[in-house]
mmCIF file with all atom_site columns, C-alpha atoms in Angstrom:
data_model
loop_
_atom_site.group_PDB
_atom_site.id
_atom_site.type_symbol
_atom_site.label_atom_id
_atom_site.label_alt_id
_atom_site.label_comp_id
_atom_site.label_asym_id
_atom_site.label_entity_id
_atom_site.label_seq_id
_atom_site.pdbx_PDB_ins_code
_atom_site.Cartn_x
_atom_site.Cartn_y
_atom_site.Cartn_z
_atom_site.occupancy
_atom_site.B_iso_or_equiv
_atom_site.pdbx_formal_charge
_atom_site.auth_seq_id
_atom_site.auth_comp_id
_atom_site.auth_asym_id
_atom_site.auth_atom_id
_atom_site.pdbx_PDB_model_num
ATOM 1   C CA . UNK A 1 1   ? 9.176  -1.324  16.027  1.00 0.00 ? 1   UNK A CA 1
ATOM 2   C CA . UNK A 1 2   ? 6.565  -0.044  13.626  1.00 0.00 ? 2   UNK A CA 1
ATOM 3   C CA . UNK A 1 3   ? 6.467  -1.725  10.233  1.00 0.00 ? 3   UNK A CA 1
ATOM 4   C CA . UNK A 1 4   ? 8.059  1.259   8.491   1.00 0.00 ? 4   UNK A CA 1
ATOM 5   C CA . UNK A 1 5   ? 9.342  4.784   8.997   1.00 0.00 ? 5   UNK A CA 1
ATOM 6   C CA . UNK A 1 6   ? 11.326 7.428   7.153   1.00 0.00 ? 6   UNK A CA 1
ATOM 7   C CA . UNK A 1 7   ? 11.044 8.476   3.532   1.00 0.00 ? 7   UNK A CA 1
ATOM 8   C CA . UNK A 1 8   ? 10.455 5.791   0.920   1.00 0.00 ? 8   UNK A CA 1
ATOM 9   C CA . UNK A 1 9   ? 12.209 7.990   -1.659  1.00 0.00 ? 9   UNK A CA 1
ATOM 10  C CA . UNK A 1 10  ? 15.430 7.932   0.404   1.00 0.00 ? 10  UNK A CA 1
ATOM 11  C CA . UNK A 1 11  ? 18.652 6.656   -1.126  1.00 0.00 ? 11  UNK A CA 1
ATOM 12  C CA . UNK A 1 12  ? 19.195 4.510   1.984   1.00 0.00 ? 12  UNK A CA 1
ATOM 13  C CA . UNK A 1 13  ? 16.852 1.733   3.101   1.00 0.00 ? 13  UNK A CA 1
ATOM 14  C CA . UNK A 1 14  ? 17.149 -0.585  6.106   1.00 0.00 ? 14  UNK A CA 1
ATOM 15  C CA . UNK A 1 15  ? 15.431 -3.965  6.244   1.00 0.00 ? 15  UNK A CA 1
ATOM 16  C CA . UNK A 1 16  ? 14.891 -5.818  9.527   1.00 0.00 ? 16  UNK A CA 1
ATOM 17  C CA . UNK A 1 17  ? 13.525 -9.134  10.720  1.00 0.00 ? 17  UNK A CA 1
ATOM 18  C CA . UNK A 1 18  ? 10.395 -8.347  12.771  1.00 0.00 ? 18  UNK A CA 1
ATOM 19  C CA . UNK A 1 19  ? 11.324 -11.135 15.194  1.00 0.00 ? 19  UNK A CA 1
ATOM 20  C CA . UNK A 1 20  ? 14.314 -9.079  16.340  1.00 0.00 ? 20  UNK A CA 1
ATOM 21  C CA . UNK A 1 21  ? 13.226 -5.461  16.896  1.00 0.00 ? 21  UNK A CA 1
ATOM 22  C CA . UNK A 1 22  ? 16.177 -4.694  19.194  1.00 0.00 ? 22  UNK A CA 1
ATOM 23  C CA . UNK A 1 23  ? 18.595 -4.969  16.248  1.00 0.00 ? 23  UNK A CA 1
ATOM 24  C CA . UNK A 1 24  ? 17.672 -1.420  15.317  1.00 0.00 ? 24  UNK A CA 1
ATOM 25  C CA . UNK A 1 25  ? 18.999 -0.191  18.647  1.00 0.00 ? 25  UNK A CA 1
ATOM 26  C CA . UNK A 1 26  ? 21.824 -2.594  19.452  1.00 0.00 ? 26  UNK A CA 1
ATOM 27  C CA . UNK A 1 27  ? 23.336 -3.032  16.000  1.00 0.00 ? 27  UNK A CA 1
ATOM 28  C CA . UNK A 1 28  ? 22.219 -0.251  13.672  1.00 0.00 ? 28  UNK A CA 1
ATOM 29  C CA . UNK A 1 29  ? 22.763 2.631   16.122  1.00 0.00 ? 29  UNK A CA 1
ATOM 30  C CA . UNK A 1 30  ? 26.363 1.509   16.734  1.00 0.00 ? 30  UNK A CA 1
ATOM 31  C CA . UNK A 1 31  ? 27.063 1.074   13.006  1.00 0.00 ? 31  UNK A CA 1
ATOM 32  C CA . UNK A 1 32  ? 25.437 4.453   12.340  1.00 0.00 ? 32  UNK A CA 1
ATOM 33  C CA . UNK A 1 33  ? 27.630 6.108   14.985  1.00 0.00 ? 33  UNK A CA 1
ATOM 34  C CA . UNK A 1 34  ? 30.728 4.902   13.107  1.00 0.00 ? 34  UNK A CA 1
ATOM 35  C CA . UNK A 1 35  ? 29.296 6.089   9.783   1.00 0.00 ? 35  UNK A CA 1
ATOM 36  C CA . UNK A 1 36  ? 28.440 9.523   11.178  1.00 0.00 ? 36  UNK A CA 1
ATOM 37  C CA . UNK A 1 37  ? 31.868 9.861   12.825  1.00 0.00 ? 37  UNK A CA 1
ATOM 38  C CA . UNK A 1 38  ? 33.713 9.202   9.567   1.00 0.00 ? 38  UNK A CA 1
ATOM 39  C CA . UNK A 1 39  ? 31.383 11.436  7.565   1.00 0.00 ? 39  UNK A CA 1
ATOM 40  C CA . UNK A 1 40  ? 31.816 14.332  9.956   1.00 0.00 ? 40  UNK A CA 1
ATOM 41  C CA . UNK A 1 41  ? 35.587 13.982  10.137  1.00 0.00 ? 41  UNK A CA 1
ATOM 42  C CA . UNK A 1 42  ? 36.033 13.740  6.356   1.00 0.00 ? 42  UNK A CA 1
ATOM 43  C CA . UNK A 1 43  ? 33.274 15.904  4.845   1.00 0.00 ? 43  UNK A CA 1
ATOM 44  C CA . UNK A 1 44  ? 31.902 17.817  7.864   1.00 0.00 ? 44  UNK A CA 1
ATOM 45  C CA . UNK A 1 45  ? 28.323 16.669  7.511   1.00 0.00 ? 45  UNK A CA 1
ATOM 46  C CA . UNK A 1 46  ? 26.055 13.885  8.705   1.00 0.00 ? 46  UNK A CA 1
ATOM 47  C CA . UNK A 1 47  ? 23.207 11.784  7.381   1.00 0.00 ? 47  UNK A CA 1
ATOM 48  C CA . UNK A 1 48  ? 19.728 12.965  8.380   1.00 0.00 ? 48  UNK A CA 1
ATOM 49  C CA . UNK A 1 49  ? 18.578 9.707   9.950   1.00 0.00 ? 49  UNK A CA 1
ATOM 50  C CA . UNK A 1 50  ? 14.909 10.746  9.815   1.00 0.00 ? 50  UNK A CA 1
ATOM 51  C CA . UNK A 1 51  ? 15.110 10.414  6.024   1.00 0.00 ? 51  UNK A CA 1
ATOM 52  C CA . UNK A 1 52  ? 16.355 6.798   5.995   1.00 0.00 ? 52  UNK A CA 1
ATOM 53  C CA . UNK A 1 53  ? 13.560 4.429   4.996   1.00 0.00 ? 53  UNK A CA 1
ATOM 54  C CA . UNK A 1 54  ? 13.235 1.675   7.592   1.00 0.00 ? 54  UNK A CA 1
ATOM 55  C CA . UNK A 1 55  ? 10.936 -1.330  7.338   1.00 0.00 ? 55  UNK A CA 1
ATOM 56  C CA . UNK A 1 56  ? 10.419 -4.908  8.398   1.00 0.00 ? 56  UNK A CA 1
ATOM 57  C CA . UNK A 1 57  ? 10.871 -7.571  5.743   1.00 0.00 ? 57  UNK A CA 1
ATOM 58  C CA . UNK A 1 58  ? 7.435  -9.014  6.575   1.00 0.00 ? 58  UNK A CA 1
ATOM 59  C CA . UNK A 1 59  ? 4.483  -7.591  8.484   1.00 0.00 ? 59  UNK A CA 1
ATOM 60  C CA . UNK A 1 60  ? 3.908  -10.607 10.711  1.00 0.00 ? 60  UNK A CA 1
ATOM 61  C CA . UNK A 1 61  ? 6.864  -12.102 12.593  1.00 0.00 ? 61  UNK A CA 1
ATOM 62  C CA . UNK A 1 62  ? 5.076  -15.473 12.614  1.00 0.00 ? 62  UNK A CA 1
ATOM 63  C CA . UNK A 1 63  ? 5.740  -15.660 8.861   1.00 0.00 ? 63  UNK A CA 1
ATOM 64  C CA . UNK A 1 64  ? 9.526  -15.652 9.244   1.00 0.00 ? 64  UNK A CA 1
ATOM 65  C CA . UNK A 1 65  ? 10.647 -19.085 7.967   1.00 0.00 ? 65  UNK A CA 1
ATOM 66  C CA . UNK A 1 66  ? 13.334 -21.277 9.487   1.00 0.00 ? 66  UNK A CA 1
ATOM 67  C CA . UNK A 1 67  ? 14.241 -23.195 6.329   1.00 0.00 ? 67  UNK A CA 1
ATOM 68  C CA . UNK A 1 68  ? 14.147 -22.799 2.550   1.00 0.00 ? 68  UNK A CA 1
ATOM 69  C CA . UNK A 1 69  ? 11.021 -24.977 2.322   1.00 0.00 ? 69  UNK A CA 1
ATOM 70  C CA . UNK A 1 70  ? 8.883  -22.921 4.689   1.00 0.00 ? 70  UNK A CA 1
ATOM 71  C CA . UNK A 1 71  ? 8.596  -19.775 2.579   1.00 0.00 ? 71  UNK A CA 1
ATOM 72  C CA . UNK A 1 72  ? 4.809  -19.579 2.287   1.00 0.00 ? 72  UNK A CA 1
ATOM 73  C CA . UNK A 1 73  ? 2.435  -17.703 -0.005  1.00 0.00 ? 73  UNK A CA 1
ATOM 74  C CA . UNK A 1 74  ? 2.181  -14.757 2.403   1.00 0.00 ? 74  UNK A CA 1
ATOM 75  C CA . UNK A 1 75  ? 5.946  -14.258 2.270   1.00 0.00 ? 75  UNK A CA 1
ATOM 76  C CA . UNK A 1 76  ? 5.911  -14.637 -1.505  1.00 0.00 ? 76  UNK A CA 1
ATOM 77  C CA . UNK A 1 77  ? 3.279  -11.894 -1.706  1.00 0.00 ? 77  UNK A CA 1
ATOM 78  C CA . UNK A 1 78  ? 5.387  -9.642  0.542   1.00 0.00 ? 78  UNK A CA 1
ATOM 79  C CA . UNK A 1 79  ? 8.442  -10.298 -1.647  1.00 0.00 ? 79  UNK A CA 1
ATOM 80  C CA . UNK A 1 80  ? 6.456  -9.197  -4.706  1.00 0.00 ? 80  UNK A CA 1
ATOM 81  C CA . UNK A 1 81  ? 5.283  -6.058  -2.883  1.00 0.00 ? 81  UNK A CA 1
ATOM 82  C CA . UNK A 1 82  ? 8.830  -5.269  -1.774  1.00 0.00 ? 82  UNK A CA 1
ATOM 83  C CA . UNK A 1 83  ? 10.138 -5.815  -5.334  1.00 0.00 ? 83  UNK A CA 1
ATOM 84  C CA . UNK A 1 84  ? 7.529  -3.352  -6.615  1.00 0.00 ? 84  UNK A CA 1
ATOM 85  C CA . UNK A 1 85  ? 8.545  -0.775  -3.970  1.00 0.00 ? 85  UNK A CA 1
ATOM 86  C CA . UNK A 1 86  ? 12.211 -1.141  -4.926  1.00 0.00 ? 86  UNK A CA 1
ATOM 87  C CA . UNK A 1 87  ? 11.382 -0.751  -8.609  1.00 0.00 ? 87  UNK A CA 1
ATOM 88  C CA . UNK A 1 88  ? 9.203  2.322   -7.984  1.00 0.00 ? 88  UNK A CA 1
ATOM 89  C CA . UNK A 1 89  ? 11.562 4.007   -5.473  1.00 0.00 ? 89  UNK A CA 1
ATOM 90  C CA . UNK A 1 90  ? 14.983 2.410   -6.071  1.00 0.00 ? 90  UNK A CA 1
ATOM 91  C CA . UNK A 1 91  ? 17.336 3.011   -3.164  1.00 0.00 ? 91  UNK A CA 1
ATOM 92  C CA . UNK A 1 92  ? 21.063 3.244   -3.778  1.00 0.00 ? 92  UNK A CA 1
ATOM 93  C CA . UNK A 1 93  ? 21.936 1.452   -0.527  1.00 0.00 ? 93  UNK A CA 1
ATOM 94  C CA . UNK A 1 94  ? 19.755 -1.348  0.848   1.00 0.00 ? 94  UNK A CA 1
ATOM 95  C CA . UNK A 1 95  ? 21.076 -2.650  4.164   1.00 0.00 ? 95  UNK A CA 1
ATOM 96  C CA . UNK A 1 96  ? 19.624 -5.873  5.559   1.00 0.00 ? 96  UNK A CA 1
ATOM 97  C CA . UNK A 1 97  ? 20.218 -7.214  9.062   1.00 0.00 ? 97  UNK A CA 1
ATOM 98  C CA . UNK A 1 98  ? 20.678 -10.960 9.391   1.00 0.00 ? 98  UNK A CA 1
ATOM 99  C CA . UNK A 1 99  ? 20.045 -14.008 7.295   1.00 0.00 ? 99  UNK A CA 1
ATOM 100 C CA . UNK A 1 100 ? 16.275 -13.813 6.754   1.00 0.00 ? 100 UNK A CA 1
ATOM 101 C CA . UNK A 1 101 ? 16.187 -10.176 5.546   1.00 0.00 ? 101 UNK A CA 1
ATOM 102 C CA . UNK A 1 102 ? 19.202 -10.834 3.298   1.00 0.00 ? 102 UNK A CA 1
ATOM 103 C CA . UNK A 1 103 ? 17.561 -13.854 1.674   1.00 0.00 ? 103 UNK A CA 1
ATOM 104 C CA . UNK A 1 104 ? 14.293 -11.899 1.432   1.00 0.00 ? 104 UNK A CA 1
ATOM 105 C CA . UNK A 1 105 ? 16.172 -9.210  -0.531  1.00 0.00 ? 105 UNK A CA 1
ATOM 106 C CA . UNK A 1 106 ? 17.844 -11.821 -2.747  1.00 0.00 ? 106 UNK A CA 1
ATOM 107 C CA . UNK A 1 107 ? 14.451 -13.264 -3.597  1.00 0.00 ? 107 UNK A CA 1
ATOM 108 C CA . UNK A 1 108 ? 12.995 -9.815  -4.250  1.00 0.00 ? 108 UNK A CA 1
ATOM 109 C CA . UNK A 1 109 ? 15.839 -9.281  -6.726  1.00 0.00 ? 109 UNK A CA 1
ATOM 110 C CA . UNK A 1 110 ? 15.251 -12.808 -8.091  1.00 0.00 ? 110 UNK A CA 1
ATOM 111 C CA . UNK A 1 111 ? 18.780 -13.986 -7.317  1.00 0.00 ? 111 UNK A CA 1
ATOM 112 C CA . UNK A 1 112 ? 19.202 -17.737 -7.691  1.00 0.00 ? 112 UNK A CA 1
ATOM 113 C CA . UNK A 1 113 ? 19.654 -20.222 -6.239  1.00 0.00 ? 113 UNK A CA 1
ATOM 114 C CA . UNK A 1 114 ? 17.283 -19.559 -3.373  1.00 0.00 ? 114 UNK A CA 1
ATOM 115 C CA . UNK A 1 115 ? 18.776 -20.338 0.012   1.00 0.00 ? 115 UNK A CA 1
ATOM 116 C CA . UNK A 1 116 ? 17.270 -20.922 3.424   1.00 0.00 ? 116 UNK A CA 1
ATOM 117 C CA . UNK A 1 117 ? 18.006 -18.365 6.140   1.00 0.00 ? 117 UNK A CA 1
ATOM 118 C CA . UNK A 1 118 ? 20.228 -20.863 7.965   1.00 0.00 ? 118 UNK A CA 1
ATOM 119 C CA . UNK A 1 119 ? 22.528 -20.960 4.938   1.00 0.00 ? 119 UNK A CA 1
ATOM 120 C CA . UNK A 1 120 ? 23.612 -17.377 5.637   1.00 0.00 ? 120 UNK A CA 1
ATOM 121 C CA . UNK A 1 121 ? 26.023 -17.838 8.517   1.00 0.00 ? 121 UNK A CA 1
ATOM 122 C CA . UNK A 1 122 ? 28.223 -14.964 9.727   1.00 0.00 ? 122 UNK A CA 1
ATOM 123 C CA . UNK A 1 123 ? 31.151 -15.823 7.461   1.00 0.00 ? 123 UNK A CA 1
ATOM 124 C CA . UNK A 1 124 ? 28.949 -16.044 4.333   1.00 0.00 ? 124 UNK A CA 1
ATOM 125 C CA . UNK A 1 125 ? 27.247 -12.747 5.181   1.00 0.00 ? 125 UNK A CA 1
ATOM 126 C CA . UNK A 1 126 ? 30.734 -11.285 5.680   1.00 0.00 ? 126 UNK A CA 1
ATOM 127 C CA . UNK A 1 127 ? 31.758 -12.491 2.231   1.00 0.00 ? 127 UNK A CA 1
ATOM 128 C CA . UNK A 1 128 ? 28.633 -10.905 0.749   1.00 0.00 ? 128 UNK A CA 1
ATOM 129 C CA . UNK A 1 129 ? 29.314 -7.655  2.651   1.00 0.00 ? 129 UNK A CA 1
ATOM 130 C CA . UNK A 1 130 ? 32.863 -7.420  1.282   1.00 0.00 ? 130 UNK A CA 1
ATOM 131 C CA . UNK A 1 131 ? 31.608 -8.202  -2.223  1.00 0.00 ? 131 UNK A CA 1
ATOM 132 C CA . UNK A 1 132 ? 28.885 -5.537  -1.981  1.00 0.00 ? 132 UNK A CA 1
ATOM 133 C CA . UNK A 1 133 ? 31.400 -2.893  -0.895  1.00 0.00 ? 133 UNK A CA 1
ATOM 134 C CA . UNK A 1 134 ? 33.948 -3.891  -3.555  1.00 0.00 ? 134 UNK A CA 1
ATOM 135 C CA . UNK A 1 135 ? 31.330 -3.964  -6.345  1.00 0.00 ? 135 UNK A CA 1
ATOM 136 C CA . UNK A 1 136 ? 29.400 -0.864  -5.209  1.00 0.00 ? 136 UNK A CA 1
ATOM 137 C CA . UNK A 1 137 ? 27.734 0.885   -8.161  1.00 0.00 ? 137 UNK A CA 1
ATOM 138 C CA . UNK A 1 138 ? 25.775 4.080   -7.493  1.00 0.00 ? 138 UNK A CA 1
ATOM 139 C CA . UNK A 1 139 ? 23.745 3.497   -10.677 1.00 0.00 ? 139 UNK A CA 1
ATOM 140 C CA . UNK A 1 140 ? 21.941 0.525   -9.107  1.00 0.00 ? 140 UNK A CA 1
ATOM 141 C CA . UNK A 1 141 ? 20.533 -0.718  -5.801  1.00 0.00 ? 141 UNK A CA 1
ATOM 142 C CA . UNK A 1 142 ? 23.398 -2.086  -3.731  1.00 0.00 ? 142 UNK A CA 1
ATOM 143 C CA . UNK A 1 143 ? 22.443 -4.864  -1.317  1.00 0.00 ? 143 UNK A CA 1
ATOM 144 C CA . UNK A 1 144 ? 24.581 -4.706  1.821   1.00 0.00 ? 144 UNK A CA 1
ATOM 145 C CA . UNK A 1 145 ? 24.094 -7.427  4.459   1.00 0.00 ? 145 UNK A CA 1
ATOM 146 C CA . UNK A 1 146 ? 24.932 -6.865  8.126   1.00 0.00 ? 146 UNK A CA 1
ATOM 147 C CA . UNK A 1 147 ? 24.681 -9.141  11.122  1.00 0.00 ? 147 UNK A CA 1
ATOM 148 C CA . UNK A 1 148 ? 21.727 -9.052  13.488  1.00 0.00 ? 148 UNK A CA 1
ATOM 149 C CA . UNK A 1 149 ? 23.768 -10.333 16.441  1.00 0.00 ? 149 UNK A CA 1
ATOM 150 C CA . UNK A 1 150 ? 27.383 -10.108 17.451  1.00 0.00 ? 150 UNK A CA 1
ATOM 151 C CA . UNK A 1 151 ? 28.112 -13.624 18.716  1.00 0.00 ? 151 UNK A CA 1
ATOM 152 C CA . UNK A 1 152 ? 30.127 -14.542 15.609  1.00 0.00 ? 152 UNK A CA 1
ATOM 153 C CA . UNK A 1 153 ? 31.148 -11.095 14.394  1.00 0.00 ? 153 UNK A CA 1
ATOM 154 C CA . UNK A 1 154 ? 34.805 -12.139 14.111  1.00 0.00 ? 154 UNK A CA 1
ATOM 155 C CA . UNK A 1 155 ? 33.761 -14.667 11.442  1.00 0.00 ? 155 UNK A CA 1
ATOM 156 C CA . UNK A 1 156 ? 32.008 -11.868 9.535   1.00 0.00 ? 156 UNK A CA 1
ATOM 157 C CA . UNK A 1 157 ? 35.170 -9.790  9.403   1.00 0.00 ? 157 UNK A CA 1
ATOM 158 C CA . UNK A 1 158 ? 37.746 -12.586 9.172   1.00 0.00 ? 158 UNK A CA 1
ATOM 159 C CA . UNK A 1 159 ? 39.749 -14.671 11.572  1.00 0.00 ? 159 UNK A CA 1
ATOM 160 C CA . UNK A 1 160 ? 42.869 -12.538 10.987  1.00 0.00 ? 160 UNK A CA 1
ATOM 161 C CA . UNK A 1 161 ? 41.321 -9.145  11.701  1.00 0.00 ? 161 UNK A CA 1
ATOM 162 C CA . UNK A 1 162 ? 41.162 -7.661  15.172  1.00 0.00 ? 162 UNK A CA 1
ATOM 163 C CA . UNK A 1 163 ? 39.025 -4.705  14.084  1.00 0.00 ? 163 UNK A CA 1
ATOM 164 C CA . UNK A 1 164 ? 35.750 -4.030  15.923  1.00 0.00 ? 164 UNK A CA 1
ATOM 165 C CA . UNK A 1 165 ? 32.690 -5.103  13.887  1.00 0.00 ? 165 UNK A CA 1
ATOM 166 C CA . UNK A 1 166 ? 30.864 -1.772  14.170  1.00 0.00 ? 166 UNK A CA 1
ATOM 167 C CA . UNK A 1 167 ? 33.954 0.168   13.123  1.00 0.00 ? 167 UNK A CA 1
ATOM 168 C CA . UNK A 1 168 ? 34.686 -2.338  10.346  1.00 0.00 ? 168 UNK A CA 1
ATOM 169 C CA . UNK A 1 169 ? 31.278 -2.107  8.647   1.00 0.00 ? 169 UNK A CA 1
ATOM 170 C CA . UNK A 1 170 ? 30.554 1.513   9.569   1.00 0.00 ? 170 UNK A CA 1
ATOM 171 C CA . UNK A 1 171 ? 33.747 2.936   8.090   1.00 0.00 ? 171 UNK A CA 1
ATOM 172 C CA . UNK A 1 172 ? 33.386 0.909   4.902   1.00 0.00 ? 172 UNK A CA 1
ATOM 173 C CA . UNK A 1 173 ? 29.795 2.027   4.390   1.00 0.00 ? 173 UNK A CA 1
ATOM 174 C CA . UNK A 1 174 ? 30.796 5.619   5.181   1.00 0.00 ? 174 UNK A CA 1
ATOM 175 C CA . UNK A 1 175 ? 33.576 5.448   2.595   1.00 0.00 ? 175 UNK A CA 1
ATOM 176 C CA . UNK A 1 176 ? 31.187 4.470   -0.205  1.00 0.00 ? 176 UNK A CA 1
ATOM 177 C CA . UNK A 1 177 ? 28.805 7.216   0.932   1.00 0.00 ? 177 UNK A CA 1
ATOM 178 C CA . UNK A 1 178 ? 31.664 9.758   0.820   1.00 0.00 ? 178 UNK A CA 1
ATOM 179 C CA . UNK A 1 179 ? 32.783 8.565   -2.619  1.00 0.00 ? 179 UNK A CA 1
ATOM 180 C CA . UNK A 1 180 ? 29.213 8.946   -3.922  1.00 0.00 ? 180 UNK A CA 1
ATOM 181 C CA . UNK A 1 181 ? 28.064 11.970  -1.901  1.00 0.00 ? 181 UNK A CA 1
ATOM 182 C CA . UNK A 1 182 ? 27.032 13.898  -5.018  1.00 0.00 ? 182 UNK A CA 1
ATOM 183 C CA . UNK A 1 183 ? 24.598 11.157  -6.012  1.00 0.00 ? 183 UNK A CA 1
ATOM 184 C CA . UNK A 1 184 ? 23.153 10.851  -2.488  1.00 0.00 ? 184 UNK A CA 1
ATOM 185 C CA . UNK A 1 185 ? 21.878 14.419  -2.158  1.00 0.00 ? 185 UNK A CA 1
ATOM 186 C CA . UNK A 1 186 ? 18.665 13.437  -0.376  1.00 0.00 ? 186 UNK A CA 1
ATOM 187 C CA . UNK A 1 187 ? 20.304 12.008  2.774   1.00 0.00 ? 187 UNK A CA 1
ATOM 188 C CA . UNK A 1 188 ? 22.185 14.954  4.243   1.00 0.00 ? 188 UNK A CA 1
ATOM 189 C CA . UNK A 1 189 ? 21.262 17.150  7.187   1.00 0.00 ? 189 UNK A CA 1
ATOM 190 C CA . UNK A 1 190 ? 20.203 20.533  5.826   1.00 0.00 ? 190 UNK A CA 1
#
C-alpha cells in the first residue's frame, strides 16, 4: 500500500500499520461494506471512499516498535508530523487498525500514560472502541480503534455477544455517521 491516498481534508481518516498492508483489504473493506449497507438502507446514500484519507502510521515498517521502550526518534518525529496534520486538517473520525496505530494516535494526541503496542490486546481495544462510540463528539477528532486481525474478535466485542465483528463495528460507526450526517458533508457520493 502506498503511504497515503484520498483527501487530507476529509472528515474520515484511516491509519494503518505498514507491516500489515492486507488489513486494508481483509478488515477495512468488510467493515466498510457494513457501513455502506446501513447508510444506504437508512439514508439512501453512501460514502465516497475515494475521499477518505488513508495513510500508514510510519513511512518505514522497520520503525514499528514491539515494546514501549523501542519508540525511537524517527517515530517521535513522525508522531509530531502526524499531530501537525491533525491540527491543520482535523478529521471528525480517525480510525486506527491494531495496537501500534492506536498507540501512535494516542501519542499524537499526547494521551498519557504511554503504553506499548502489546498492551492493547483485543479486549482493551474493544473497550476503547465502545468508549469512542459512546463519547462521540462531532466537534472534535474522535479516535476509533479497530482490530487488524480477527483471531480474537470475540474478545473485542465481548464474551456474551454472538454478533459478527464486521457487522458489530460497521453498524456502530454507520450509526454515528448517520446521526452526524449534516456535519460530514464532504464524505458523500455526489
